[in-house]
mmCIF file of C-alpha atoms in Angstrom:
data_model
loop_
_atom_site.group_PDB
_atom_site.id
_atom_site.type_symbol
_atom_site.label_atom_id
_atom_site.label_comp_id
_atom_site.label_asym_id
_atom_site.label_seq_id
_atom_site.Cartn_x
_atom_site.Cartn_y
_atom_site.Cartn_z
ATOM 1 C CA MET A 1 11.137 25.462 6.214
ATOM 2 C CA ASN A 2 9.556 25.067 9.438
ATOM 3 C CA SER A 3 11.980 23.304 11.682
ATOM 4 C CA ASP A 4 10.186 21.230 13.558
ATOM 5 C CA LEU A 5 8.788 19.985 10.668
ATOM 6 C CA LEU A 6 12.009 19.475 9.446
ATOM 7 C CA PHE A 7 12.903 17.074 12.317
ATOM 8 C CA VAL A 8 9.743 15.107 12.427
ATOM 9 C CA GLY A 9 9.629 14.461 8.678
ATOM 10 C CA LEU A 10 12.997 13.217 8.953
ATOM 11 C CA ILE A 11 13.200 11.148 12.132
ATOM 12 C CA VAL A 12 9.659 9.441 10.576
ATOM 13 C CA GLY A 13 11.411 9.460 7.335
ATOM 14 C CA VAL A 14 14.653 7.651 8.377
ATOM 15 C CA GLY A 15 12.489 5.152 10.503
ATOM 16 C CA THR A 16 10.099 4.356 7.781
ATOM 17 C CA TRP A 17 13.011 3.566 5.567
ATOM 18 C CA ALA A 18 14.769 1.518 8.119
ATOM 19 C CA MET A 19 11.407 -0.451 8.600
ATOM 20 C CA ARG A 20 11.533 -0.955 5.044
ATOM 21 C CA TYR A 21 15.118 -1.862 4.483
ATOM 22 C CA LEU A 22 16.591 -3.572 7.685
ATOM 23 C CA PRO A 23 14.679 -6.847 7.142
ATOM 24 C CA THR A 24 16.040 -7.267 4.090
ATOM 25 C CA ARG A 25 19.276 -8.487 6.265
ATOM 26 C CA ILE A 26 17.563 -11.215 7.531
ATOM 27 C CA ASP A 27 18.933 -14.418 5.406
ATOM 28 C CA VAL A 28 15.706 -16.015 4.031
ATOM 29 C CA SER A 29 17.344 -18.556 2.101
ATOM 30 C CA SER A 30 17.737 -20.282 5.441
ATOM 31 C CA ILE A 31 14.067 -20.455 5.134
ATOM 32 C CA LYS A 32 12.947 -23.992 4.296
ATOM 33 C CA PRO A 33 9.927 -23.969 1.795
ATOM 34 C CA GLY A 34 6.739 -24.980 3.644
ATOM 35 C CA SER A 35 8.389 -24.200 7.077
ATOM 36 C CA PRO A 36 5.989 -22.347 9.351
ATOM 37 C CA VAL A 37 8.199 -19.143 8.666
ATOM 38 C CA SER A 38 7.810 -19.861 4.869
ATOM 39 C CA ARG A 39 4.097 -19.857 5.074
ATOM 40 C CA PHE A 40 3.651 -17.070 7.171
ATOM 41 C CA LEU A 41 5.696 -14.984 4.794
ATOM 42 C CA ASP A 42 3.625 -16.277 1.938
ATOM 43 C CA ALA A 43 0.438 -15.293 3.543
ATOM 44 C CA THR A 44 1.744 -11.882 4.619
ATOM 45 C CA GLY A 45 0.976 -10.414 0.863
ATOM 46 C CA PRO A 46 -2.854 -11.078 0.582
ATOM 47 C CA ALA A 47 -3.394 -10.643 4.686
ATOM 48 C CA ALA A 48 -1.504 -7.166 4.167
ATOM 49 C CA ILE A 49 -3.664 -5.923 1.313
ATOM 50 C CA ALA A 50 -6.899 -7.313 3.040
ATOM 51 C CA ALA A 51 -6.319 -5.338 6.412
ATOM 52 C CA LEU A 52 -5.555 -2.287 4.390
ATOM 53 C CA CYS A 53 -9.051 -3.165 2.433
ATOM 54 C CA VAL A 54 -10.669 -3.095 5.808
ATOM 55 C CA ALA A 55 -8.885 0.079 7.008
ATOM 56 C CA SER A 56 -9.860 2.078 3.868
ATOM 57 C CA PHE A 57 -13.813 0.794 3.347
ATOM 58 C CA LEU A 58 -14.801 0.956 7.120
ATOM 59 C CA PRO A 59 -14.498 4.746 7.168
ATOM 60 C CA LEU A 60 -17.271 4.807 4.116
ATOM 61 C CA ILE A 61 -19.782 2.545 5.537
ATOM 62 C CA GLU A 62 -22.117 4.788 7.178
ATOM 63 C CA ALA A 63 -25.976 4.320 7.917
ATOM 64 C CA ASP A 64 -27.159 6.584 5.526
ATOM 65 C CA VAL A 65 -28.840 5.333 2.084
ATOM 66 C CA LYS A 66 -26.648 7.735 -0.220
ATOM 67 C CA ALA A 67 -23.558 6.915 1.507
ATOM 68 C CA LEU A 68 -24.196 3.077 0.888
ATOM 69 C CA ALA A 69 -25.553 3.707 -2.277
ATOM 70 C CA MET A 70 -22.126 5.057 -3.160
ATOM 71 C CA LEU A 71 -20.214 2.643 -1.622
ATOM 72 C CA ALA A 72 -22.079 -0.122 -3.589
ATOM 73 C CA ALA A 73 -21.544 1.846 -6.908
ATOM 74 C CA GLY A 74 -17.927 2.170 -6.056
ATOM 75 C CA LEU A 75 -17.381 -1.470 -5.284
ATOM 76 C CA ALA A 76 -19.474 -2.504 -8.370
ATOM 77 C CA GLY A 77 -17.373 -0.125 -10.703
ATOM 78 C CA THR A 78 -14.125 -1.475 -9.159
ATOM 79 C CA TYR A 79 -15.361 -5.096 -9.469
ATOM 80 C CA LEU A 80 -16.582 -4.520 -13.092
ATOM 81 C CA GLY A 81 -13.179 -3.090 -14.094
ATOM 82 C CA PHE A 82 -11.255 -5.993 -12.723
ATOM 83 C CA ARG A 83 -13.410 -8.245 -14.720
ATOM 84 C CA LEU A 84 -13.339 -6.565 -17.928
ATOM 85 C CA GLY A 85 -9.661 -5.369 -17.752
ATOM 86 C CA ARG A 86 -8.102 -8.015 -15.303
ATOM 87 C CA ASP A 87 -6.338 -4.629 -14.266
ATOM 88 C CA ILE A 88 -5.872 -3.179 -11.106
ATOM 89 C CA SER A 89 -5.572 0.164 -12.648
ATOM 90 C CA ILE A 90 -8.686 -0.232 -14.553
ATOM 91 C CA ALA A 91 -10.366 -1.574 -11.461
ATOM 92 C CA SER A 92 -9.501 1.422 -9.576
ATOM 93 C CA ILE A 93 -10.777 3.920 -12.426
ATOM 94 C CA GLY A 94 -13.773 1.906 -12.335
ATOM 95 C CA GLY A 95 -14.400 1.936 -8.845
ATOM 96 C CA ALA A 96 -13.703 5.823 -8.657
ATOM 97 C CA LEU A 97 -16.197 6.735 -11.591
ATOM 98 C CA GLY A 98 -18.450 4.678 -10.122
ATOM 99 C CA TYR A 99 -18.299 6.262 -6.848
ATOM 100 C CA GLY A 100 -18.172 9.600 -8.285
ATOM 101 C CA LEU A 101 -21.430 8.855 -10.774
ATOM 102 C CA ALA A 102 -22.970 8.189 -7.631
ATOM 103 C CA PHE A 103 -22.136 11.306 -5.864
ATOM 104 C CA TRP A 104 -23.195 13.197 -8.763
ATOM 105 C CA LEU A 105 -26.588 11.429 -9.465
ATOM 106 C CA LEU A 106 -27.780 11.283 -5.796
ATOM 107 C CA MET B 1 0.928 -12.171 -23.363
ATOM 108 C CA SER B 2 3.889 -11.882 -25.295
ATOM 109 C CA THR B 3 6.372 -8.791 -24.122
ATOM 110 C CA LEU B 4 9.933 -7.875 -25.698
ATOM 111 C CA SER B 5 11.537 -6.934 -22.605
ATOM 112 C CA SER B 6 11.952 -9.868 -19.982
ATOM 113 C CA PRO B 7 10.139 -10.395 -17.214
ATOM 114 C CA ASP B 8 12.619 -9.230 -14.610
ATOM 115 C CA SER B 9 13.377 -6.177 -16.106
ATOM 116 C CA PHE B 10 13.380 -2.561 -14.868
ATOM 117 C CA ARG B 11 10.540 -1.943 -17.330
ATOM 118 C CA SER B 12 8.604 -4.862 -16.558
ATOM 119 C CA GLY B 13 8.699 -3.862 -12.860
ATOM 120 C CA ALA B 14 7.593 -0.387 -13.977
ATOM 121 C CA ARG B 15 4.735 -2.069 -15.712
ATOM 122 C CA ALA B 16 3.678 -4.041 -13.037
ATOM 123 C CA SER B 17 3.057 -1.416 -10.743
ATOM 124 C CA LEU B 18 1.351 1.095 -13.578
ATOM 125 C CA GLY B 19 -1.881 0.848 -11.962
ATOM 126 C CA VAL B 20 -0.334 2.201 -8.444
ATOM 127 C CA THR B 21 1.602 4.805 -10.189
ATOM 128 C CA LEU B 22 -1.860 5.904 -11.940
ATOM 129 C CA GLY B 23 -3.416 5.750 -8.429
ATOM 130 C CA TYR B 24 -1.152 7.433 -6.383
ATOM 131 C CA PHE B 25 -1.169 10.703 -8.309
ATOM 132 C CA PRO B 26 -4.876 11.661 -7.121
ATOM 133 C CA VAL B 27 -4.225 10.245 -3.702
ATOM 134 C CA GLY B 28 -1.187 12.436 -3.759
ATOM 135 C CA ILE B 29 -3.163 15.598 -4.994
ATOM 136 C CA ALA B 30 -5.510 14.856 -1.769
ATOM 137 C CA PHE B 31 -2.396 14.582 0.369
ATOM 138 C CA GLY B 32 -1.218 17.882 -1.173
ATOM 139 C CA ILE B 33 -4.485 19.648 -0.488
ATOM 140 C CA ALA B 34 -5.017 18.517 2.896
ATOM 141 C CA ALA B 35 -1.299 19.982 3.584
ATOM 142 C CA ALA B 36 -1.888 22.949 2.174
ATOM 143 C CA ARG B 37 -5.349 23.639 4.180
ATOM 144 C CA ALA B 38 -3.212 22.995 7.175
ATOM 145 C CA GLY B 39 -1.001 25.821 6.338
ATOM 146 C CA PHE B 40 2.048 23.732 4.766
ATOM 147 C CA SER B 41 4.003 25.240 1.810
ATOM 148 C CA PRO B 42 4.181 23.091 -1.608
ATOM 149 C CA LEU B 43 7.903 22.576 -0.723
ATOM 150 C CA GLU B 44 7.080 21.401 3.027
ATOM 151 C CA ALA B 45 4.088 19.074 1.419
ATOM 152 C CA GLY B 46 6.695 17.829 -0.885
ATOM 153 C CA PHE B 47 9.414 17.174 1.548
ATOM 154 C CA LEU B 48 7.112 14.965 3.485
ATOM 155 C CA SER B 49 6.279 13.132 0.421
ATOM 156 C CA ALA B 50 9.766 12.416 -0.487
ATOM 157 C CA VAL B 51 11.020 11.594 2.763
ATOM 158 C CA ILE B 52 8.171 9.925 4.270
ATOM 159 C CA TYR B 53 6.411 8.414 1.551
ATOM 160 C CA ALA B 54 4.065 6.565 3.443
ATOM 161 C CA GLY B 55 0.433 8.270 3.218
ATOM 162 C CA ALA B 56 -1.410 7.479 6.541
ATOM 163 C CA SER B 57 1.992 8.986 8.330
ATOM 164 C CA GLN B 58 1.992 12.032 6.432
ATOM 165 C CA PHE B 59 -1.783 12.786 7.048
ATOM 166 C CA LEU B 60 -0.812 12.264 10.716
ATOM 167 C CA VAL B 61 2.063 14.296 10.402
ATOM 168 C CA ILE B 62 -0.118 17.209 9.427
ATOM 169 C CA ALA B 63 -2.679 16.537 12.055
ATOM 170 C CA LEU B 64 -0.260 16.326 14.898
ATOM 171 C CA MET B 65 2.298 19.094 14.301
ATOM 172 C CA GLY B 66 1.354 21.691 16.056
ATOM 173 C CA THR B 67 -0.534 20.002 18.802
ATOM 174 C CA GLY B 68 1.899 20.664 21.401
ATOM 175 C CA ALA B 69 2.895 17.182 22.068
ATOM 176 C CA PRO B 70 6.895 16.989 22.366
ATOM 177 C CA LEU B 71 8.201 16.268 18.842
ATOM 178 C CA ILE B 72 9.994 13.085 19.487
ATOM 179 C CA VAL B 73 7.053 11.621 20.788
ATOM 180 C CA THR B 74 5.057 13.091 17.564
ATOM 181 C CA ALA B 75 7.745 11.365 15.503
ATOM 182 C CA LEU B 76 7.587 7.975 16.957
ATOM 183 C CA SER B 77 3.888 7.421 17.724
ATOM 184 C CA ILE B 78 3.526 8.338 13.640
ATOM 185 C CA MET B 79 6.199 5.754 12.765
ATOM 186 C CA ALA B 80 4.462 3.312 14.637
ATOM 187 C CA THR B 81 1.526 3.355 12.518
ATOM 188 C CA ASN B 82 4.301 1.873 9.604
ATOM 189 C CA LEU B 83 5.048 -0.862 11.717
ATOM 190 C CA ARG B 84 3.193 -3.307 9.336
ATOM 191 C CA HIS B 85 6.087 -2.678 6.643
ATOM 192 C CA VAL B 86 8.635 -4.596 8.341
ATOM 193 C CA LEU B 87 7.412 -7.783 6.759
ATOM 194 C CA TYR B 88 7.166 -6.307 3.326
ATOM 195 C CA ALA B 89 10.805 -7.177 2.061
ATOM 196 C CA PRO B 90 10.939 -10.577 3.676
ATOM 197 C CA ALA B 91 7.543 -11.542 2.060
ATOM 198 C CA ILE B 92 8.997 -10.398 -1.295
ATOM 199 C CA LEU B 93 12.345 -12.248 -0.912
ATOM 200 C CA GLU B 94 10.239 -15.417 0.058
ATOM 201 C CA LYS B 95 8.393 -14.970 -3.089
ATOM 202 C CA ALA B 96 11.493 -14.680 -5.055
ATOM 203 C CA ARG B 97 13.255 -17.643 -3.195
ATOM 204 C CA GLU B 98 16.374 -18.681 -5.086
ATOM 205 C CA ARG B 99 16.411 -15.493 -7.063
ATOM 206 C CA ALA B 100 16.356 -13.309 -3.981
ATOM 207 C CA ALA B 101 18.960 -10.611 -3.784
ATOM 208 C CA THR B 102 19.470 -7.576 -1.498
ATOM 209 C CA ARG B 103 22.844 -6.039 -2.800
ATOM 210 C CA HIS B 104 20.764 -2.769 -3.388
ATOM 211 C CA ALA B 105 17.976 -3.397 -1.128
ATOM 212 C CA TRP B 106 18.708 0.144 0.871
ATOM 213 C CA GLY B 107 17.227 1.597 -2.358
ATOM 214 C CA TRP B 108 14.199 -0.268 -3.742
ATOM 215 C CA ALA B 109 12.840 -1.649 0.149
ATOM 216 C CA GLY B 110 12.866 1.778 0.717
ATOM 217 C CA TRP B 111 10.391 2.689 -2.064
ATOM 218 C CA LEU B 112 8.302 -0.355 -0.652
ATOM 219 C CA SER B 113 4.782 1.231 -0.116
ATOM 220 C CA ASP B 114 1.686 -0.255 0.536
ATOM 221 C CA GLY B 115 0.882 -0.194 -3.158
ATOM 222 C CA ALA B 116 4.326 -1.102 -4.714
ATOM 223 C CA PHE B 117 4.669 -4.098 -2.477
ATOM 224 C CA GLY B 118 1.028 -5.408 -3.781
ATOM 225 C CA ALA B 119 2.033 -4.915 -7.182
ATOM 226 C CA ALA B 120 5.461 -6.956 -6.556
ATOM 227 C CA ILE B 121 3.452 -9.568 -4.270
ATOM 228 C CA ILE B 122 1.120 -10.013 -7.524
ATOM 229 C CA ALA B 123 3.695 -10.222 -10.172
ATOM 230 C CA LEU B 124 5.466 -12.791 -8.077
ATOM 231 C CA ASN B 125 2.580 -14.713 -7.533
ATOM 232 C CA ARG B 126 2.252 -15.367 -11.229
ATOM 233 C CA SER B 127 5.966 -16.144 -11.569
ATOM 234 C CA ARG B 128 9.288 -15.633 -9.460
ATOM 235 C CA ALA B 129 11.038 -15.235 -12.669
ATOM 236 C CA HIS B 130 10.018 -11.386 -12.271
ATOM 237 C CA PHE B 131 12.111 -11.094 -9.420
ATOM 238 C CA SER B 132 15.349 -8.864 -9.875
ATOM 239 C CA GLU B 133 16.688 -5.651 -8.130
ATOM 240 C CA ARG B 134 16.328 -3.853 -11.164
ATOM 241 C CA PHE B 135 12.352 -5.172 -11.576
ATOM 242 C CA MET B 136 12.079 -4.108 -7.872
ATOM 243 C CA PHE B 137 13.608 -0.581 -8.783
ATOM 244 C CA GLY B 138 11.305 -0.993 -11.714
ATOM 245 C CA VAL B 139 8.144 -1.588 -9.336
ATOM 246 C CA GLY B 140 8.930 1.584 -6.795
ATOM 247 C CA VAL B 141 9.994 4.227 -9.251
ATOM 248 C CA GLY B 142 6.375 5.214 -10.612
ATOM 249 C CA PRO B 143 4.437 5.195 -7.357
ATOM 250 C CA TYR B 144 7.039 7.140 -5.719
ATOM 251 C CA PHE B 145 7.717 10.143 -8.288
ATOM 252 C CA SER B 146 3.805 9.959 -8.903
ATOM 253 C CA TRP B 147 3.009 10.312 -5.096
ATOM 254 C CA LEU B 148 5.713 13.091 -4.811
ATOM 255 C CA ALA B 149 4.394 15.138 -7.954
ATOM 256 C CA GLY B 150 0.447 14.684 -6.766
ATOM 257 C CA THR B 151 1.504 16.323 -3.546
ATOM 258 C CA VAL B 152 3.084 19.038 -5.336
ATOM 259 C CA ALA B 153 0.644 19.859 -7.521
ATOM 260 C CA GLY B 154 -2.434 19.363 -5.024
ATOM 261 C CA ALA B 155 -0.598 21.593 -2.682
ATOM 262 C CA VAL B 156 0.065 24.456 -5.677
ATOM 263 C CA PHE B 157 -3.689 24.254 -7.006
ATOM 264 C CA SER B 158 -5.337 23.336 -3.926
ATOM 265 C CA GLY B 159 -8.087 25.992 -4.367
ATOM 266 C CA ALA B 160 -9.011 24.959 -8.101
ATOM 267 C CA VAL B 161 -9.882 21.122 -6.925
ATOM 268 C CA SER B 162 -11.731 21.999 -3.907
ATOM 269 C CA GLY B 163 -14.239 23.538 -6.041
ATOM 270 C CA TYR B 164 -15.478 20.365 -7.681
ATOM 271 C CA PRO B 165 -17.204 18.124 -5.198
ATOM 272 C CA VAL B 166 -17.711 15.197 -7.564
ATOM 273 C CA LEU B 167 -13.993 15.389 -8.395
ATOM 274 C CA ASP B 168 -13.143 15.201 -4.930
ATOM 275 C CA ALA B 169 -15.360 11.957 -4.031
ATOM 276 C CA ALA B 170 -14.033 9.949 -6.914
ATOM 277 C CA LEU B 171 -10.716 10.886 -5.929
ATOM 278 C CA GLY B 172 -11.508 9.650 -2.336
ATOM 279 C CA PHE B 173 -12.530 6.274 -3.390
ATOM 280 C CA LEU B 174 -9.507 5.787 -5.782
ATOM 281 C CA MET B 175 -7.207 4.278 -2.676
ATOM 282 C CA PRO B 176 -9.849 1.968 -1.305
ATOM 283 C CA ALA B 177 -10.568 1.048 -4.970
ATOM 284 C CA LEU B 178 -7.120 -0.223 -5.481
ATOM 285 C CA PHE B 179 -6.780 -1.972 -2.369
ATOM 286 C CA LEU B 180 -9.891 -3.811 -3.313
ATOM 287 C CA ALA B 181 -8.553 -4.617 -6.941
ATOM 288 C CA MET B 182 -5.357 -5.880 -5.584
ATOM 289 C CA LEU B 183 -7.440 -8.017 -3.311
ATOM 290 C CA LEU B 184 -9.329 -9.220 -5.994
ATOM 291 C CA ALA B 185 -5.793 -9.968 -8.018
ATOM 292 C CA LEU B 186 -4.615 -11.902 -5.023
ATOM 293 C CA VAL B 187 -7.281 -14.160 -3.801
ATOM 294 C CA SER B 188 -7.637 -17.823 -4.826
ATOM 295 C CA ARG B 189 -8.763 -20.721 -2.983
ATOM 296 C CA ARG B 190 -5.463 -21.073 -1.263
ATOM 297 C CA THR B 191 -5.593 -17.616 0.059
ATOM 298 C CA LEU B 192 -9.314 -17.427 0.735
ATOM 299 C CA GLY B 193 -8.919 -18.370 4.536
ATOM 300 C CA VAL B 194 -5.976 -16.048 5.241
ATOM 301 C CA VAL B 195 -8.099 -13.100 3.683
ATOM 302 C CA ALA B 196 -11.430 -14.063 5.688
ATOM 303 C CA VAL B 197 -9.219 -14.430 8.998
ATOM 304 C CA THR B 198 -7.503 -11.165 8.451
ATOM 305 C CA ILE B 199 -10.909 -9.671 7.788
ATOM 306 C CA LEU B 200 -12.402 -11.175 11.080
ATOM 307 C CA ALA B 201 -9.894 -9.635 13.124
ATOM 308 C CA ALA B 202 -9.259 -6.324 11.413
ATOM 309 C CA VAL B 203 -12.651 -5.152 11.267
ATOM 310 C CA PRO B 204 -13.172 -5.347 15.344
ATOM 311 C CA LEU B 205 -9.681 -4.339 16.154
ATOM 312 C CA THR B 206 -10.066 -1.072 13.774
ATOM 313 C CA LEU B 207 -13.398 -0.314 15.401
ATOM 314 C CA PHE B 208 -12.548 -0.810 19.012
ATOM 315 C CA VAL B 209 -8.793 -0.172 19.018
ATOM 316 C CA SER B 210 -7.445 1.826 16.541
ATOM 317 C CA THR B 211 -6.454 1.553 12.646
ATOM 318 C CA THR B 212 -3.155 0.745 12.993
ATOM 319 C CA VAL B 213 -3.865 -1.907 15.472
ATOM 320 C CA GLY B 214 -6.760 -3.100 13.098
ATOM 321 C CA ILE B 215 -4.345 -3.332 10.004
ATOM 322 C CA VAL B 216 -1.351 -4.899 12.229
ATOM 323 C CA GLY B 217 -3.240 -7.085 14.156
ATOM 324 C CA GLY B 218 -5.359 -8.496 10.922
ATOM 325 C CA MET B 219 -2.340 -8.907 9.059
ATOM 326 C CA VAL B 220 -0.552 -11.267 11.334
ATOM 327 C CA ALA B 221 -3.570 -12.772 12.286
ATOM 328 C CA GLY B 222 -3.948 -13.817 8.973
ATOM 329 C CA ALA B 223 -0.935 -14.544 8.209
ATOM 330 C CA LEU B 224 -0.704 -16.769 11.320
ATOM 331 C CA SER B 225 -3.777 -18.636 10.390
ATOM 332 C CA SER B 226 -1.831 -19.962 7.050
ATOM 333 C CA LEU B 227 -0.054 -22.020 9.973
ATOM 334 C CA VAL B 228 -3.288 -23.906 10.592
ATOM 335 C CA ASP B 229 -4.001 -27.141 8.633
ATOM 336 C CA TRP B 230 -7.998 -26.611 8.152
ATOM 337 C CA LYS B 231 -8.571 -29.621 6.562
ATOM 338 C CA GLY B 232 -6.895 -31.502 9.632
ATOM 339 C CA GLY B 233 -5.306 -33.711 6.904
ATOM 340 C CA ASN B 234 -2.030 -34.023 9.063
ATOM 341 C CA ARG B 235 -4.052 -35.113 12.108
#
């Protein structure tokens, strides 16, 4: 294996693990429910997912009818999958099917 | 829905992240293909997925390796893309409240990818009775091994998949669809303001600064907005 890759992989891997693990050492039991820190952490979940949504959808928006139609089909497939199945896996597969179908048809 | 296993069991955790497990496999394939095209062997691609386990960072590794930049600078700049992960475990422990436990967090917290975090938060939003360390291991195990298996499969069979552009397009939409589905599961009247502020902040930051700044900046702005009393009831 390439030694440069081994070095970078290990540094990034250990760093990422530390970023995920070390914050668990914070004692959250001292945070009062309803306090600003509690509300901030509570809002982190929806905020993180919304930000990741923006990052993953922005590159798909192009000034091109075909690209926009595929995006619309993917969004519709995701929404329909979620409404019908109430499940994120069914919704994701519905979105991919819609997007792939539009790609094939257009 | 009735179930034979308790809500905080390992199995319950694995079930909570099943969508992520299914979604990570094709995205792992996409990474494996990209790694193979960049000249990495299946072993090297699998190594990156096994030790880093963070999609965006791994794509950056294959893009930046060999550019001539000092290795430590490359490594640190790639790590910066994962800064958002710092808030994941505290957010989960805050949701778990009195059930919070961290004895084995060195294990389950390492598996807190974006998808696993989203799955855990959705489950804990329904009930904090889900939280236990074995539940968190259950949440993490499927997506991790699915990502790893997808990576190796993609690197080994890279030539075969690239012959099907429809499949390629559909696989490419799985990750955005997964995040959108998670957002649909998390949006409620209570969280609508946070989501709106996050999007309003993340879009310009992503467009005019960078994706990393867009994600972290949008996330922090959205979470901070939860501190604002929008109805002015306390004034």
